[in-house]
Tab-separated table of C-alpha atoms in Angstrom:
chain	number	residue	atom	x	y	z
A	233	MET	CA	-94.346	69.352	34.341
A	234	ALA	CA	-93.418	67.290	37.404
A	235	GLU	CA	-94.611	70.082	39.683
A	236	ASP	CA	-97.922	70.295	37.804
A	237	ILE	CA	-98.445	66.557	38.273
A	238	ARG	CA	-97.660	66.865	41.985
A	239	LEU	CA	-100.223	69.637	42.420
A	240	SER	CA	-102.863	67.683	40.505
A	241	ILE	CA	-102.312	64.501	42.526
A	242	GLU	CA	-102.450	66.408	45.809
A	243	ALA	CA	-105.682	68.044	44.630
A	244	PHE	CA	-107.135	64.527	44.231
A	245	GLY	CA	-106.478	63.958	47.947
A	246	TYR	CA	-103.289	61.894	47.717
A	247	ASN	CA	-99.989	62.610	49.459
A	248	VAL	CA	-96.968	62.927	47.168
A	249	CYS	CA	-93.922	61.640	49.064
A	250	ASP	CA	-91.260	62.967	46.708
A	251	VAL	CA	-90.416	63.911	43.131
A	252	VAL	CA	-87.063	62.818	41.683
A	253	GLY	CA	-85.465	63.092	38.270
A	254	THR	CA	-83.361	59.949	37.866
A	255	GLY	CA	-83.971	56.215	38.003
A	256	GLU	CA	-81.264	55.758	40.611
A	257	LEU	CA	-82.912	58.253	42.963
A	258	ALA	CA	-86.338	56.691	42.323
A	259	ILE	CA	-85.040	53.280	43.445
A	260	GLU	CA	-83.490	54.733	46.597
A	261	ARG	CA	-86.524	56.837	47.583
A	262	CYS	CA	-88.947	53.962	46.993
A	263	ARG	CA	-86.797	51.801	49.261
A	264	GLN	CA	-86.865	54.471	51.965
A	265	LEU	CA	-90.466	55.705	51.696
A	266	LEU	CA	-92.320	52.543	50.525
A	267	PRO	CA	-95.083	54.410	48.674
A	268	ASP	CA	-98.266	52.697	47.481
A	269	LEU	CA	-97.702	53.866	43.906
A	270	ALA	CA	-94.918	55.248	41.730
A	271	LEU	CA	-95.808	57.333	38.655
A	272	MET	CA	-92.792	56.786	36.411
A	273	ASP	CA	-91.883	58.522	33.155
A	274	VAL	CA	-90.215	56.009	30.856
A	275	ARG	CA	-87.636	58.654	29.873
A	276	LEU	CA	-85.527	59.711	32.847
A	277	LYS	CA	-82.205	61.419	33.300
A	278	GLY	CA	-79.287	59.308	34.428
A	279	ARG	CA	-78.074	55.827	33.582
A	280	LEU	CA	-81.435	54.009	34.003
A	281	ASN	CA	-84.650	54.646	32.105
A	282	GLY	CA	-88.020	54.458	33.859
A	283	ILE	CA	-88.654	50.816	32.947
A	284	GLU	CA	-85.272	49.643	34.194
A	285	ALA	CA	-85.772	51.569	37.432
A	286	ALA	CA	-89.262	50.096	37.846
A	287	GLN	CA	-87.903	46.572	37.368
A	288	ARG	CA	-85.459	47.063	40.234
A	289	ILE	CA	-88.089	48.685	42.436
A	290	CYS	CA	-90.514	45.791	41.956
A	291	GLN	CA	-87.843	43.197	42.719
A	292	LYS	CA	-87.607	44.401	46.319
A	293	ASN	CA	-90.810	46.339	47.039
A	294	ASP	CA	-94.559	45.799	46.677
A	295	ILE	CA	-95.327	49.048	44.867
A	296	ALA	CA	-97.811	49.722	42.066
A	297	ILE	CA	-96.108	51.154	38.975
A	298	VAL	CA	-97.864	53.448	36.500
A	299	PHE	CA	-95.862	54.509	33.453
A	300	LEU	CA	-96.064	57.980	31.968
A	301	THR	CA	-95.249	57.765	28.268
A	302	ALA	CA	-95.940	59.155	24.805
A	303	PHE	CA	-97.223	57.469	21.679
A	304	SER	CA	-93.698	57.786	20.255
A	305	ASP	CA	-92.387	55.503	23.014
A	306	ALA	CA	-93.647	52.326	21.330
A	307	GLN	CA	-90.243	50.653	21.621
A	308	PHE	CA	-90.435	50.975	25.380
A	309	LEU	CA	-93.923	49.513	25.760
A	310	GLN	CA	-92.899	45.949	24.951
A	311	GLN	CA	-90.117	46.186	27.525
A	312	ALA	CA	-92.579	47.657	30.023
A	313	GLN	CA	-94.642	44.458	30.009
A	314	THR	CA	-91.897	42.728	32.013
A	315	VAL	CA	-92.729	45.013	34.954
A	316	LEU	CA	-96.464	44.132	34.911
A	317	PRO	CA	-97.433	47.788	35.401
A	318	TYR	CA	-100.758	48.760	36.921
A	319	GLY	CA	-101.418	51.333	34.228
A	320	TYR	CA	-100.156	53.638	31.487
A	321	LEU	CA	-100.783	57.350	31.180
A	322	LEU	CA	-100.292	58.584	27.636
A	323	LYS	CA	-99.127	62.121	26.886
A	324	PRO	CA	-100.862	64.439	26.429
A	325	TYR	CA	-103.328	63.626	29.212
A	326	ASN	CA	-105.950	65.511	31.177
A	327	GLU	CA	-106.610	65.547	34.911
A	328	LYS	CA	-109.551	63.131	34.677
A	329	GLU	CA	-107.356	60.550	32.950
A	330	LEU	CA	-104.640	61.054	35.567
A	331	GLN	CA	-107.096	60.626	38.434
A	332	ALA	CA	-108.793	57.572	36.896
A	333	THR	CA	-105.471	55.850	36.144
A	334	ILE	CA	-104.238	56.357	39.711
A	335	GLN	CA	-107.547	55.187	41.208
A	336	ILE	CA	-107.600	52.009	39.100
A	337	ALA	CA	-103.962	51.217	39.865
A	338	LEU	CA	-104.384	51.698	43.613
A	339	HIS	CA	-107.612	49.700	43.633
A	340	LYS	CA	-106.111	46.768	41.725
A	341	HIS	CA	-102.949	46.837	43.838
A	342	GLY	CA	-105.015	46.906	47.039
A	343	ILE	CA	-107.141	43.935	45.967
A	344	GLU	CA	-104.105	41.902	44.925
A	345	LYS	CA	-102.401	42.708	48.221
A	346	GLN	CA	-105.490	41.609	50.133
A	347	LEU	CA	-105.763	38.382	48.132
A	348	ARG	CA	-102.091	37.591	48.744
A	349	ALA	CA	-102.555	38.113	52.473
A	350	GLN	CA	-105.623	35.864	52.474
A	351	GLN	CA	-103.703	33.233	50.501
A	352	GLN	CA	-100.974	33.304	53.157
A	353	GLN	CA	-103.619	32.811	55.848
A	354	LEU	CA	-105.041	29.895	53.890
A	355	ASN	CA	-101.615	28.319	53.553
A	356	ALA	CA	-101.151	28.565	57.306
A	357	ILE	CA	-104.555	26.951	57.869
A	358	LEU	CA	-103.752	24.190	55.383
A	359	ASN	CA	-100.608	23.414	57.347
A	360	ARG	CA	-102.514	23.398	60.643
A	361	LEU	CA	-105.207	21.115	59.254
A	362	ASN	CA	-102.603	18.816	57.763
A	363	GLU	CA	-100.926	18.501	61.157
A	364	SER	CA	-104.190	18.035	63.053
A	365	MET	CA	-104.212	14.247	62.556
A	366	PRO	CA	-101.170	11.955	62.623
A	367	PRO	CA	-100.333	10.216	59.309
A	368	GLY	CA	-102.290	7.011	58.774
A	369	GLN	CA	-104.623	7.663	61.715
A	370	GLU	CA	-108.342	8.061	61.094
A	371	ALA	CA	-111.000	9.387	63.426
A	372	PRO	CA	-113.748	6.872	64.248
A	373	LEU	CA	-116.813	6.828	62.034
A	374	PRO	CA	-120.162	7.825	63.527
A	375	SER	CA	-122.834	5.229	64.105
A	376	LYS	CA	-125.598	5.046	61.525
A	377	PRO	CA	-128.225	7.731	62.280
A	378	ALA	CA	-131.934	7.118	62.396
A	379	ALA	CA	-133.626	7.833	59.076
A	380	ASP	CA	-135.941	10.487	60.551
A	381	LYS	CA	-133.255	12.481	62.381
A	382	PRO	CA	-130.377	14.664	61.197
A	383	ALA	CA	-126.989	13.046	61.510
A	384	GLN	CA	-124.407	14.992	63.480
A	385	LEU	CA	-120.826	13.865	63.236
A	386	SER	CA	-118.571	13.359	66.189
A	387	ARG	CA	-115.150	12.798	64.712
A	388	CYS	CA	-112.717	14.625	66.957
A	389	SER	CA	-111.265	13.905	70.351
A	390	GLY	CA	-111.623	16.327	73.229
A	391	ALA	CA	-108.012	17.402	72.801
A	392	ARG	CA	-108.476	18.337	69.133
A	393	LYS	CA	-111.880	19.982	69.431
A	394	PRO	CA	-110.705	23.431	70.668
A	395	GLN	CA	-108.116	23.551	67.879
A	396	LEU	CA	-110.683	22.713	65.200
A	397	GLU	CA	-113.223	25.151	66.636
A	398	GLY	CA	-110.531	27.820	66.434
A	399	LEU	CA	-110.059	26.962	62.773
A	400	LEU	CA	-113.805	27.256	62.194
A	401	HIS	CA	-113.780	30.739	63.718
A	402	THR	CA	-110.771	31.806	61.638
A	403	LEU	CA	-112.249	30.457	58.412
A	404	THR	CA	-115.652	32.027	59.021
A	405	HIS	CA	-114.730	35.454	60.352
A	406	GLU	CA	-111.183	36.215	59.243
A	407	LEU	CA	-111.322	34.753	55.722
A	408	ARG	CA	-114.836	33.984	54.495
A	409	ALA	CA	-116.456	37.252	55.606
A	410	PRO	CA	-113.860	39.540	53.941
A	411	LEU	CA	-113.987	37.488	50.742
A	412	ILE	CA	-117.779	37.770	50.598
A	413	ALA	CA	-117.480	41.523	51.170
A	414	SER	CA	-114.926	41.707	48.338
A	415	ARG	CA	-117.302	39.748	46.075
A	416	LEU	CA	-120.092	42.269	46.704
A	417	THR	CA	-117.814	45.278	46.197
A	418	LEU	CA	-116.286	43.916	43.004
A	419	GLY	CA	-119.719	43.006	41.667
A	420	SER	CA	-120.947	46.554	42.279
A	421	LEU	CA	-117.890	48.029	40.583
A	422	ILE	CA	-118.284	45.769	37.530
A	423	ARG	CA	-121.958	46.755	37.227
A	424	GLY	CA	-120.963	50.439	37.246
A	425	ALA	CA	-122.566	51.282	40.585
A	426	PHE	CA	-119.736	53.708	41.405
A	427	GLY	CA	-119.311	55.196	37.954
A	428	PRO	CA	-118.659	54.231	34.330
A	429	VAL	CA	-116.395	51.222	33.740
A	430	ASP	CA	-114.288	51.171	30.593
A	431	GLN	CA	-113.048	47.965	28.951
A	432	LYS	CA	-109.615	48.143	30.577
A	433	LEU	CA	-110.992	48.584	34.086
A	434	GLU	CA	-113.617	45.887	33.520
A	435	GLN	CA	-110.882	43.393	32.624
A	436	VAL	CA	-108.957	44.282	35.792
A	437	LEU	CA	-112.064	43.931	37.942
A	438	ASN	CA	-113.069	40.613	36.350
A	439	GLU	CA	-109.590	39.184	36.982
A	440	SER	CA	-109.779	40.298	40.607
A	441	ALA	CA	-113.279	38.849	40.974
A	442	GLU	CA	-112.145	35.503	39.529
A	443	ALA	CA	-109.215	35.317	41.958
A	444	ASN	CA	-111.544	36.237	44.815
A	445	GLU	CA	-113.993	33.467	43.860
A	446	GLU	CA	-111.196	30.896	43.689
A	447	LEU	CA	-110.102	31.767	47.218
A	448	LEU	CA	-113.701	31.761	48.436
A	449	ARG	CA	-114.277	28.256	47.030
A	450	LEU	CA	-111.165	27.042	48.814
A	451	VAL	CA	-112.300	28.629	52.082
A	452	GLU	CA	-115.752	27.033	51.747
A	453	THR	CA	-114.146	23.612	51.234
A	454	LEU	CA	-111.855	24.116	54.218
A	455	LEU	CA	-114.837	25.203	56.283
A	456	GLU	CA	-116.743	22.036	55.374
A	457	ILE	CA	-113.738	19.881	56.300
A	458	ALA	CA	-113.283	21.686	59.605
A	459	ARG	CA	-116.991	21.208	60.422
A	460	TYR	CA	-116.736	17.476	59.786
A	461	GLU	CA	-113.578	17.106	61.833
A	462	ALA	CA	-114.961	19.240	64.680
A	463	GLY	CA	-118.179	17.201	64.790
A	464	LYS	CA	-120.308	20.216	63.849
A	465	GLN	CA	-121.600	19.142	60.435
A	466	VAL	CA	-125.301	18.310	60.537
A	467	LEU	CA	-126.594	16.061	57.752
A	468	LEU	CA	-130.164	16.048	56.517
A	469	ARG	CA	-131.862	12.730	55.818
A	470	GLU	CA	-134.063	12.940	52.732
A	471	ALA	CA	-135.008	10.506	49.977
A	472	LEU	CA	-132.472	10.943	47.172
A	473	SER	CA	-133.647	11.369	43.581
A	474	TRP	CA	-130.622	10.547	41.450
A	475	GLU	CA	-132.083	12.204	38.343
A	476	MET	CA	-132.467	15.476	40.231
A	477	LEU	CA	-129.095	15.237	41.988
A	478	LEU	CA	-127.251	14.506	38.756
A	479	ALA	CA	-128.985	17.328	36.882
A	480	LYS	CA	-127.976	19.827	39.563
A	481	ALA	CA	-124.407	18.517	39.673
A	482	VAL	CA	-123.977	18.684	35.892
A	483	LYS	CA	-125.527	22.108	35.274
A	484	PRO	CA	-122.592	24.333	36.384
A	485	LEU	CA	-120.106	22.104	34.541
A	486	GLN	CA	-121.768	22.095	31.127
A	487	ALA	CA	-120.755	25.599	30.085
A	488	ILE	CA	-117.134	24.920	31.032
A	489	PHE	CA	-116.607	21.734	29.039
A	490	GLN	CA	-119.118	21.744	26.187
A	491	SER	CA	-116.845	24.070	24.214
A	492	ASP	CA	-114.316	21.193	24.096
A	493	LEU	CA	-117.022	18.704	23.037
A	494	ARG	CA	-116.692	16.650	26.203
A	495	HIS	CA	-119.921	14.862	27.076
A	496	ILE	CA	-121.605	13.309	30.095
A	497	ARG	CA	-123.758	10.184	29.639
A	498	SER	CA	-125.898	8.765	32.418
A	499	GLN	CA	-127.591	5.434	33.130
A	500	ILE	CA	-129.851	5.312	36.188
A	501	GLU	CA	-131.255	1.870	36.932
A	502	PRO	CA	-134.428	1.273	38.996
A	503	LEU	CA	-133.788	0.789	42.721
A	504	PRO	CA	-135.898	-1.306	45.106
A	505	VAL	CA	-135.971	1.601	47.550
A	506	LEU	CA	-134.561	5.134	47.608
A	507	ALA	CA	-131.405	5.883	49.556
A	508	THR	CA	-131.570	8.692	52.099
A	509	GLY	CA	-129.040	11.417	52.701
A	510	ASP	CA	-128.215	15.100	52.518
A	511	PRO	CA	-128.921	16.202	48.921
A	512	GLN	CA	-126.511	19.150	48.919
A	513	GLN	CA	-123.668	17.059	50.261
A	514	ILE	CA	-124.246	14.302	47.699
A	515	ILE	CA	-124.417	16.912	44.917
A	516	TYR	CA	-120.999	18.131	46.053
A	517	VAL	CA	-119.605	14.596	45.757
A	518	LEU	CA	-121.119	14.109	42.289
A	519	GLN	CA	-119.925	17.489	41.066
A	520	SER	CA	-116.388	16.983	42.371
A	521	LEU	CA	-116.055	13.546	40.765
A	522	LEU	CA	-117.564	14.775	37.488
A	523	ASP	CA	-115.292	17.814	37.433
A	524	ASN	CA	-112.232	15.631	37.958
A	525	ALA	CA	-113.373	13.177	35.261
A	526	LEU	CA	-113.999	15.935	32.727
A	527	ARG	CA	-110.612	17.504	33.433
A	528	ALA	CA	-108.951	14.126	32.909
A	529	SER	CA	-110.746	13.698	29.566
A	530	GLY	CA	-109.819	15.045	26.166
A	531	PRO	CA	-111.904	16.773	23.470
A	532	GLY	CA	-114.657	14.481	22.216
A	533	ASP	CA	-114.388	12.089	25.170
A	534	PHE	CA	-117.353	10.797	27.152
A	535	VAL	CA	-117.768	10.619	30.913
A	536	ASP	CA	-120.208	7.889	31.945
A	537	VAL	CA	-122.306	8.008	35.106
A	538	LYS	CA	-124.068	4.864	36.313
A	539	VAL	CA	-126.418	4.433	39.288
A	540	GLU	CA	-127.257	0.820	40.156
A	541	PHE	CA	-128.327	-1.542	42.935
A	542	VAL	CA	-125.616	-3.777	44.393
A	543	ARG	CA	-125.891	-6.487	47.005
A	544	PRO	CA	-126.418	-6.860	49.833
A	545	ASN	CA	-128.478	-3.647	49.991
A	546	GLN	CA	-126.674	-0.663	48.518
A	547	VAL	CA	-126.790	1.883	45.730
A	548	ARG	CA	-123.573	2.294	43.787
A	549	VAL	CA	-122.737	5.447	41.809
A	550	SER	CA	-119.803	5.188	39.396
A	551	ILE	CA	-118.203	7.866	37.217
A	552	THR	CA	-115.903	6.643	34.438
A	553	ASP	CA	-113.591	8.770	32.296
A	554	GLN	CA	-111.461	8.041	29.225
A	555	GLY	CA	-108.361	9.759	30.559
A	556	GLN	CA	-104.802	8.590	31.117
A	557	GLY	CA	-105.569	6.657	34.278
A	558	ILE	CA	-103.810	6.688	37.641
A	559	VAL	CA	-100.842	4.559	38.685
A	560	PRO	CA	-101.583	2.041	41.494
A	561	SER	CA	-99.207	3.649	43.999
A	562	LEU	CA	-101.092	6.932	43.713
A	563	GLN	CA	-104.567	5.391	43.944
A	564	LYS	CA	-103.970	4.438	47.573
A	565	GLN	CA	-103.315	8.067	48.466
A	566	LEU	CA	-106.097	9.816	46.538
A	567	PHE	CA	-108.549	10.320	49.385
A	568	LYS	CA	-106.007	11.472	51.934
A	569	LYS	CA	-105.761	15.089	52.906
A	570	PHE	CA	-103.396	17.416	51.036
A	571	LEU	CA	-101.912	15.079	48.469
A	572	ALA	CA	-99.806	17.640	46.638
A	573	ASN	CA	-99.589	16.465	43.013
A	574	ARG	CA	-102.021	14.156	41.283
A	575	GLY	CA	-101.450	15.278	37.723
A	576	ARG	CA	-105.180	15.857	37.178
A	577	GLY	CA	-105.490	19.434	38.392
A	578	TRP	CA	-106.669	18.529	41.893
A	579	GLY	CA	-104.398	20.912	43.769
A	580	ALA	CA	-104.018	20.385	47.489
A	581	GLY	CA	-106.240	17.318	47.616
A	582	LEU	CA	-109.105	18.888	49.533
A	583	SER	CA	-111.921	17.923	47.177
A	584	LEU	CA	-111.535	14.137	47.277
A	585	TYR	CA	-110.772	14.201	50.988
A	586	LEU	CA	-114.048	16.038	51.614
A	587	CYS	CA	-115.894	13.601	49.314
A	588	ASN	CA	-114.566	10.772	51.459
A	589	GLN	CA	-115.740	12.534	54.628
A	590	ILE	CA	-119.234	13.016	53.188
A	591	VAL	CA	-119.640	9.449	51.916
A	592	GLN	CA	-118.369	7.924	55.166
A	593	ALA	CA	-120.741	10.148	57.143
A	594	HIS	CA	-123.587	8.624	55.120
A	595	GLY	CA	-122.420	5.124	56.020
A	596	GLY	CA	-120.893	4.423	52.610
A	597	ARG	CA	-117.464	4.126	51.046
A	598	ILE	CA	-115.667	5.721	48.112
A	599	ALA	CA	-112.905	4.199	45.971
A	600	VAL	CA	-111.297	4.186	42.537
A	601	HIS	CA	-110.461	1.564	39.916
A	602	SER	CA	-107.897	2.707	37.374
A	603	ALA	CA	-105.035	1.632	35.148
A	604	PRO	CA	-102.522	3.744	33.222
A	605	SER	CA	-103.822	4.688	29.746
A	606	LEU	CA	-107.178	2.958	30.425
A	607	GLY	CA	-109.097	5.672	32.225
A	608	SER	CA	-110.505	5.710	35.749
A	609	THR	CA	-113.740	4.809	37.506
A	610	PHE	CA	-114.482	6.573	40.769
A	611	PHE	CA	-117.424	5.100	42.660
A	612	PHE	CA	-119.185	5.424	45.972
A	613	THR	CA	-121.829	3.319	47.689
A	614	LEU	CA	-124.600	4.295	50.079
A	615	PRO	CA	-126.712	1.931	52.182
A	616	LEU	CA	-130.394	1.505	51.311
A	617	PRO	CA	-133.066	1.425	54.008
A	618	ALA	CA	-133.976	-2.122	55.038
């Protein structure tokens, strides 16, 4: 049977490195040959069964495991879950099932390997960005731009500019472009452009697509930060309609949180004159603050948004949640880059740091008022035209 499988796999166009009969030999040959995939019968000769051998292989090598088993091997299947196999091939099988199982396993393994490599690149970039400015030191704010001209930031010294421009190139070409290509490929696969997609494969592809989108969102945020710090972010200056901005910010969040009966309420007061700014950038700020507020809230809670005029001549936008609040010592650090643990699901601290960059670039300020167990109010102000 092993020889028949070898011939079939080679007929599919793959190279079979070796065929062995015991778990001990499988571990040794995988260590020596480092194959992309190991097709492992759960019943092997020798001291180790296929699952035990696979566990040891995966501890030391990045190899996709596909188990070959029979319906009578139900007691082994629960144990097999600890290996996180890339597929099962049930006896008796036909050549189409064998080929499809191998293709899916190799495809999933390849995508996961690519995503891990991109995550490592992102971690390196995060470290470089975090080291790009000494602790406690802030780049100077730009002067207020004319209302009829785009605002271009100039926030980096001559010494830092080449470093930040290098980061922009890396983010754009080495990370963003491959992730966009992966998005297109995965989308085509899910839609069945390359052949029928069964439920099992669709689940694998959707998981890969979700991981790809998460990395792409992180890259886009890093790219925005790098543009600001390199002085390459150009801001539009348009009259801001808060009804429109809020509607666009809320729309992608509704489907996520309505299932938990969390609600957003808004109160937009009349303003003597409209503020000006870059609509897309302000939408990002609103969406980030709303997302954080909703995540801090519980089922049935309300998040309140208020837009109002404040003296001497500003518009103030506040977003209040009913969450657990934030301790004073942490509030001072919220808008700094790469704060590691905020307890509200904010990860590396990029979102609020970018919000701060955007608001400051518009000539405003962003802050938070909070107390433990009493919720939080994040607010930002923007100047109004004289």
